[in-house]
Coordinates of C-alpha atoms and ligand atoms in Angstrom, one line a residue:
M1 CA -27.1 19.7 -41.7
P2 CA -28.7 23.1 -41.5
F3 CA -27.6 25.7 -39.0
S4 CA -30.5 25.4 -36.6
K5 CA -30.1 21.5 -36.3
W6 CA -26.5 22.1 -35.3
L7 CA -27.7 24.4 -32.8
I8 CA -30.1 22.0 -31.2
F9 CA -27.4 19.4 -31.2
L10 CA -25.0 21.8 -29.5
V11 CA -27.5 22.5 -26.9
G12 CA -28.4 18.9 -26.2
V13 CA -24.7 18.2 -25.8
I14 CA -24.3 20.8 -23.3
C15 CA -27.2 19.7 -21.4
V16 CA -26.0 16.2 -21.2
K17 CA -22.6 17.4 -20.2
H18 CA -24.2 19.5 -17.5
T19 CA -26.1 16.6 -15.9
L20 CA -22.9 14.6 -15.8
S21 CA -20.9 17.5 -14.7
F22 CA -19.7 15.9 -11.5
K23 CA -17.8 13.5 -13.8
F24 CA -16.3 15.9 -16.3
S25 CA -14.1 18.7 -15.6
Y26 CA -14.6 22.2 -17.4
N27 CA -11.1 23.0 -16.8
P28 CA -9.4 22.3 -20.2
Y29 CA -6.2 22.0 -18.3
C30 CA -7.7 18.7 -16.6
W31 CA -8.4 17.0 -19.9
V32 CA -4.8 16.6 -20.5
A33 CA -3.2 16.8 -17.1
E34 CA -3.9 15.2 -13.7
C35 CA -6.4 17.4 -11.6
C36 CA -7.4 17.1 -7.9
N37 CA -11.0 15.7 -8.8
D38 CA -12.9 12.5 -8.6
E39 CA -11.9 11.5 -12.1
T40 CA -8.1 11.1 -11.2
I41 CA -8.7 10.3 -7.5
P42 CA -11.6 7.7 -7.9
G43 CA -11.0 6.2 -4.4
D44 CA -12.3 3.0 -5.6
I45 CA -12.6 0.8 -2.5
N46 CA -14.5 -1.9 -4.2
K47 CA -11.8 -2.6 -6.7
L48 CA -9.3 -2.6 -3.8
R49 CA -11.3 -5.1 -1.8
R50 CA -11.6 -7.3 -4.9
T51 CA -7.9 -7.1 -5.8
L52 CA -6.7 -7.8 -2.4
R53 CA -9.2 -10.8 -2.1
E54 CA -7.9 -12.2 -5.3
R55 CA -4.1 -11.4 -5.1
V56 CA -3.0 -11.4 -1.5
Y57 CA -2.7 -14.7 0.3
G58 CA -2.7 -15.4 3.9
Q59 CA -3.0 -12.0 5.2
H60 CA -6.6 -11.7 6.5
F61 CA -5.7 -8.4 8.2
V62 CA -5.8 -6.5 5.0
S63 CA -9.6 -6.4 5.1
D64 CA -9.3 -4.1 8.1
I65 CA -7.1 -1.7 5.9
V66 CA -10.0 -1.7 3.4
D67 CA -12.4 -0.8 6.1
A68 CA -10.2 2.0 7.4
L69 CA -9.8 3.5 3.9
A70 CA -13.6 3.1 3.2
A71 CA -14.3 5.0 6.4
H72 CA -11.7 7.8 5.8
W73 CA -12.8 8.7 2.3
N74 CA -16.5 8.1 2.7
L75 CA -17.4 9.2 -0.7
N76 CA -21.2 9.1 -0.3
S77 CA -21.5 11.7 2.4
N78 CA -20.4 15.0 3.6
Y79 CA -18.5 13.2 6.3
K80 CA -15.3 15.0 7.0
P81 CA -12.4 13.1 8.7
S82 CA -11.2 14.6 12.0
K83 CA -7.5 13.7 11.3
A84 CA -5.5 12.4 8.5
L85 CA -5.6 8.5 8.3
T86 CA -2.3 7.0 9.4
L87 CA -1.6 3.1 8.8
S88 CA 1.5 1.3 9.9
F89 CA 2.2 -2.0 8.2
H90 CA 4.8 -4.4 10.1
G91 CA 6.3 -7.6 9.0
W92 CA 9.0 -9.5 7.5
P93 CA 10.4 -8.7 4.0
G94 CA 8.2 -10.4 1.4
S95 CA 5.1 -10.6 3.5
G96 CA 3.3 -8.3 1.2
K97 CA 3.5 -4.8 2.8
N98 CA 4.6 -3.0 -0.6
Y99 CA 2.5 -5.2 -2.6
V100 CA -0.6 -4.3 -0.7
T101 CA 0.4 -0.6 -0.8
K102 CA 0.8 -0.6 -4.5
F103 CA -2.7 -1.9 -4.8
I104 CA -4.0 0.8 -2.4
A105 CA -2.4 3.5 -4.7
E106 CA -3.9 1.8 -7.9
S107 CA -7.3 1.6 -6.5
L108 CA -7.6 5.0 -5.0
Y109 CA -5.8 7.0 -7.8
K110 CA -6.3 6.7 -11.6
Y111 CA -2.5 6.7 -12.3
G112 CA -1.6 4.6 -9.3
T113 CA 1.8 4.8 -8.0
K114 CA 2.6 7.3 -10.9
S115 CA 0.1 9.8 -9.7
K116 CA 1.5 13.1 -8.6
Y117 CA -0.6 12.7 -5.5
V118 CA 1.2 9.6 -4.4
H119 CA 4.5 10.0 -2.8
H120 CA 7.0 7.2 -2.0
F121 CA 9.8 8.0 0.4
I122 CA 12.3 5.2 1.0
G123 CA 14.3 5.4 4.3
R124 CA 17.7 4.3 2.8
V125 CA 17.3 6.3 -0.4
H126 CA 15.7 9.7 0.8
F127 CA 17.0 9.8 4.5
P128 CA 20.1 7.9 4.6
L129 CA 22.3 10.1 6.9
E130 CA 21.8 10.5 10.5
K131 CA 23.6 13.8 10.7
Q132 CA 21.4 15.4 8.0
A133 CA 18.2 14.7 9.9
D134 CA 17.4 18.4 10.3
S135 CA 17.5 19.2 6.6
Y136 CA 15.5 16.2 5.9
K137 CA 12.9 17.3 8.3
E138 CA 12.9 20.7 6.7
N139 CA 12.6 19.4 3.0
L140 CA 9.8 17.0 4.2
Y141 CA 7.9 19.5 5.8
L142 CA 7.9 21.7 2.7
W143 CA 7.1 18.9 0.5
L144 CA 4.2 17.7 2.4
K145 CA 2.9 21.3 3.0
G146 CA 3.4 22.2 -0.7
N147 CA 1.6 19.3 -1.9
T148 CA -1.2 19.2 0.4
T149 CA -1.9 22.9 -0.3
K150 CA -2.6 21.9 -3.9
C151 CA -4.8 18.9 -3.2
G152 CA -5.8 17.4 0.2
K153 CA -6.2 13.9 -1.0
Q154 CA -2.4 12.9 -1.0
L155 CA -1.0 9.5 -0.2
F156 CA 2.2 9.7 1.6
I157 CA 4.1 6.3 1.9
F158 CA 7.0 5.9 4.1
D159 CA 9.0 2.8 3.3
E160 CA 11.8 1.3 5.5
V161 CA 10.9 3.4 8.5
D162 CA 13.3 1.5 10.6
K163 CA 16.1 2.7 8.3
M164 CA 15.2 6.4 8.9
P165 CA 17.0 8.6 11.4
A166 CA 14.8 8.5 14.5
T167 CA 13.6 12.1 14.6
V168 CA 12.7 12.7 11.0
L169 CA 9.1 11.5 11.5
N170 CA 8.5 13.9 14.3
V171 CA 7.9 16.7 11.8
I172 CA 4.7 15.1 10.6
K173 CA 3.2 14.9 13.9
P174 CA 1.2 18.1 13.7
M175 CA 0.0 16.9 10.2
I176 CA -1.5 13.7 11.5
D177 CA -3.0 15.2 14.7
Y178 CA -6.5 16.2 15.3
R179 CA -6.5 19.6 13.8
D180 CA -8.4 21.4 11.0
N181 CA -5.3 23.3 9.9
V182 CA -1.6 23.4 10.6
D183 CA 0.1 26.7 9.3
G184 CA -3.0 27.2 7.1
V185 CA -3.1 23.8 5.5
D186 CA -5.7 21.1 6.1
Y187 CA -4.1 17.6 6.2
T188 CA -7.2 15.7 7.4
N189 CA -7.9 14.1 4.0
A190 CA -4.4 12.8 3.6
I191 CA -3.3 9.2 4.0
F192 CA -0.1 8.2 5.5
I193 CA 1.3 4.7 5.3
F194 CA 4.3 3.6 7.2
L195 CA 6.2 0.4 6.2
S196 CA 8.7 -1.4 8.4
N197 CA 10.3 -4.7 9.5
T198 CA 9.9 -3.4 13.1
G199 CA 8.2 -5.9 15.4
A200 CA 8.5 -8.5 12.7
G201 CA 10.3 -10.9 15.1
L202 CA 7.6 -10.5 17.7
I203 CA 4.8 -11.1 15.0
N204 CA 6.5 -14.3 13.9
Q205 CA 7.1 -15.5 17.4
H206 CA 3.5 -14.8 18.5
Y207 CA 2.1 -16.7 15.5
E208 CA 4.4 -19.6 16.0
E209 CA 3.2 -20.0 19.4
F210 CA -0.3 -19.6 18.4
W211 CA 0.1 -22.4 15.7
N212 CA 1.8 -24.6 18.2
Y213 CA -1.4 -24.6 20.2
G214 CA -3.1 -26.0 17.0
K215 CA -5.0 -22.7 16.3
K216 CA -5.7 -21.5 12.9
R217 CA -4.0 -18.4 11.4
E218 CA -7.4 -16.8 10.6
E219 CA -8.3 -16.9 14.2
L220 CA -5.7 -14.3 15.1
Q221 CA -7.1 -11.0 16.1
L222 CA -5.7 -7.5 15.4
S223 CA -5.9 -7.0 19.1
D224 CA -3.4 -9.7 19.7
F225 CA -0.9 -7.6 18.0
E226 CA -1.5 -4.0 18.6
T227 CA 0.4 -3.8 22.0
L228 CA 3.1 -6.2 20.7
I229 CA 3.8 -3.9 17.6
T230 CA 3.7 -0.7 19.6
R231 CA 6.2 -2.0 22.1
G232 CA 8.3 -3.5 19.2
A233 CA 8.1 -0.1 17.4
F234 CA 9.3 1.7 20.5
N235 CA 12.2 -0.6 21.4
E236 CA 13.7 -1.1 18.0
E237 CA 16.0 1.5 16.3
G238 CA 14.8 3.7 13.5
G239 CA 12.1 6.1 12.5
F240 CA 9.7 5.4 15.3
H241 CA 12.4 5.1 17.9
H242 CA 11.2 7.1 20.9
S243 CA 9.0 8.9 18.4
D244 CA 6.4 11.5 19.2
T245 CA 4.2 10.0 16.8
I246 CA 3.8 6.7 18.7
K247 CA 3.9 8.3 22.2
S248 CA 0.9 10.3 21.3
N249 CA -1.2 7.6 19.8
L250 CA -1.4 9.2 16.3
I251 CA -1.3 5.9 14.3
D252 CA -4.6 4.9 13.8
H253 CA -4.1 1.2 12.7
Y254 CA -1.2 -1.2 13.2
I255 CA -1.3 -3.9 10.7
P256 CA 0.7 -7.0 11.1
F257 CA 1.8 -8.9 8.0
L258 CA 2.1 -12.5 9.0
P259 CA 5.0 -14.7 7.8
M260 CA 4.3 -16.7 4.6
E261 CA 3.8 -20.5 5.0
Q262 CA 4.4 -23.0 2.2
K263 CA 0.8 -22.9 1.1
H264 CA 0.8 -19.3 0.7
V265 CA 4.1 -19.2 -1.1
I266 CA 2.5 -21.7 -3.6
E267 CA -0.3 -19.5 -4.2
C268 CA 2.0 -16.7 -4.9
I269 CA 3.9 -18.8 -7.4
K270 CA 0.6 -19.8 -9.2
D271 CA -0.3 -16.0 -9.3
E272 CA 3.0 -15.2 -10.9
F273 CA 2.4 -17.9 -13.6
R274 CA -1.1 -16.5 -14.2
Q275 CA 0.4 -13.1 -14.7
R276 CA 2.3 -14.5 -17.4
N277 CA -0.6 -16.3 -19.0
V278 CA 0.2 -19.7 -17.7
F279 CA -2.9 -21.0 -15.9
D280 CA -2.1 -24.5 -15.4
P281 CA 1.6 -24.9 -14.4
K282 CA 3.1 -28.3 -13.9
S283 CA 3.6 -29.0 -10.2
A284 CA 7.2 -30.1 -10.9
H285 CA 7.9 -26.5 -11.9
I286 CA 6.1 -25.1 -8.9
K287 CA 8.4 -27.4 -6.8
E288 CA 11.4 -26.2 -8.6
V289 CA 10.6 -22.5 -7.7
L290 CA 10.0 -23.4 -4.0
Q291 CA 13.6 -24.9 -3.9
F292 CA 14.8 -21.4 -4.0
I293 CA 13.0 -20.6 -0.7
E294 CA 14.9 -20.4 2.6
W295 CA 12.7 -21.5 5.5
G296 CA 12.9 -20.4 9.1
P297 CA 13.0 -20.0 12.0
D298 CA 15.2 -22.9 13.0
S299 CA 12.7 -24.1 15.5
S300 CA 9.9 -24.9 13.2
K301 CA 10.9 -24.0 9.5
L302 CA 7.3 -22.9 9.0
F303 CA 7.8 -19.5 7.3
S304 CA 9.5 -18.5 4.0
K305 CA 12.3 -16.0 5.1
T306 CA 11.8 -14.0 2.1
G307 CA 8.0 -14.3 2.0
C308 CA 7.0 -14.1 -1.8
K309 CA 9.9 -12.0 -2.8
R310 CA 12.2 -13.2 -5.5
I311 CA 9.5 -15.6 -6.8
S312 CA 8.7 -13.3 -9.7
S313 CA 12.1 -13.6 -11.4
K314 CA 12.2 -17.4 -10.8
V315 CA 8.8 -17.9 -12.4
G316 CA 9.9 -15.6 -15.3
V317 CA 12.7 -17.8 -16.0
M318 CA 10.6 -21.0 -15.7
V319 CA 8.0 -19.6 -18.2
A320 CA 10.7 -18.5 -20.7
K321 CA 12.2 -22.0 -20.5
Y322 CA 9.2 -24.2 -20.6
Y323 CA 6.1 -22.3 -21.6
R324 CA 7.1 -19.9 -24.5
P325 CA 4.8 -19.6 -27.3
A326 CA 5.5 -21.7 -30.3
Q327 CA 6.0 -18.8 -32.5
N328 CA 9.1 -17.9 -30.6
N329 CA 10.8 -21.1 -30.8
E330 CA 12.6 -20.5 -34.0
L331 CA 14.6 -17.7 -32.2
Ligands
NAG1 C1 5.6 17.5 -3.7 O1 6.3 16.3 -3.3 C2 7.4 15.9 -4.1 C3 8.0 14.7 -3.4 O2 7.3 13.4 -3.6 C4 8.5 17.0 -4.1 O3 9.5 16.7 -4.8 C5 7.8 18.2 -4.5 O4 8.7 19.3 -4.6 C6 6.6 18.6 -3.7 N1 5.8 19.7 -4.3 C7 5.7 20.9 -3.6 C8 4.9 21.7 -4.3 O5 6.1 21.0 -2.5

């Protein structure tokens, strides 16, 4: 090709790139690394809505989470949130708090939980000792500040809040308050998610009563739970115990995760089979997995004590045993 044609081609490419420039980054560093832009932080709310609808069972309140996130990162306007978004998930182990949180990270961030903008702090791992609470607070403050200075759209996940020393979370109070800047840093685009078992007893009890009245799970309203949970969070030990965060109403949404009943556990089992490309598992095999589940409370035996936890490995064994592809048989 003669030189002039090359030139026209090159100009063409540059023009096309210019019109799409909101999608591409000119900073070559961002071609190889993760940068704070729409490409690595797509905030794909539709994907989240779809995934939660298809893969989460019996938790109709998760749609409120999607709405809250959509409102916070309103991508189509110049809307600026007035405070960081704070969500608090409560429920028995295995009811899906971590599971849903993972889907949130995967829909909002291209690299999901591996993104450098997604931080996962676990009570017993990161903040185990009561007497070191002061140094935890100091570190936590510096981490949140350091990261948010670089990029506003951070996701901070605090897991096992009930296992954290009671005062650690007080350090984030100014960051989640209605302020444009704290010490020169703007936290209003950040998202904080708190996970705990706190209040789970109250949630389960409330649902059991509701169920005894012959009402449907889906008829339960968020407002039925909010006061229950705030009271539970106050009275039980751990990260929110007498916490400034709760006292000053800085949690935007309390989301209860309801205990799983048998029909939901069966859906989880089928989903685990599907994840392993088994689309039509035998009902005997589903029953076999169900036998590993313990049911409670004693009064009704209505709920799985471990929710949908531990199912994955059981299904894995089942698939290896009964469904492995023919070519592996000789091994
Ligand atoms: C960002 O947070 C991580 C913890 O998730 C921490 O290890 C790191 O030092 C923080 N970065 C800055 C610049 O503060």
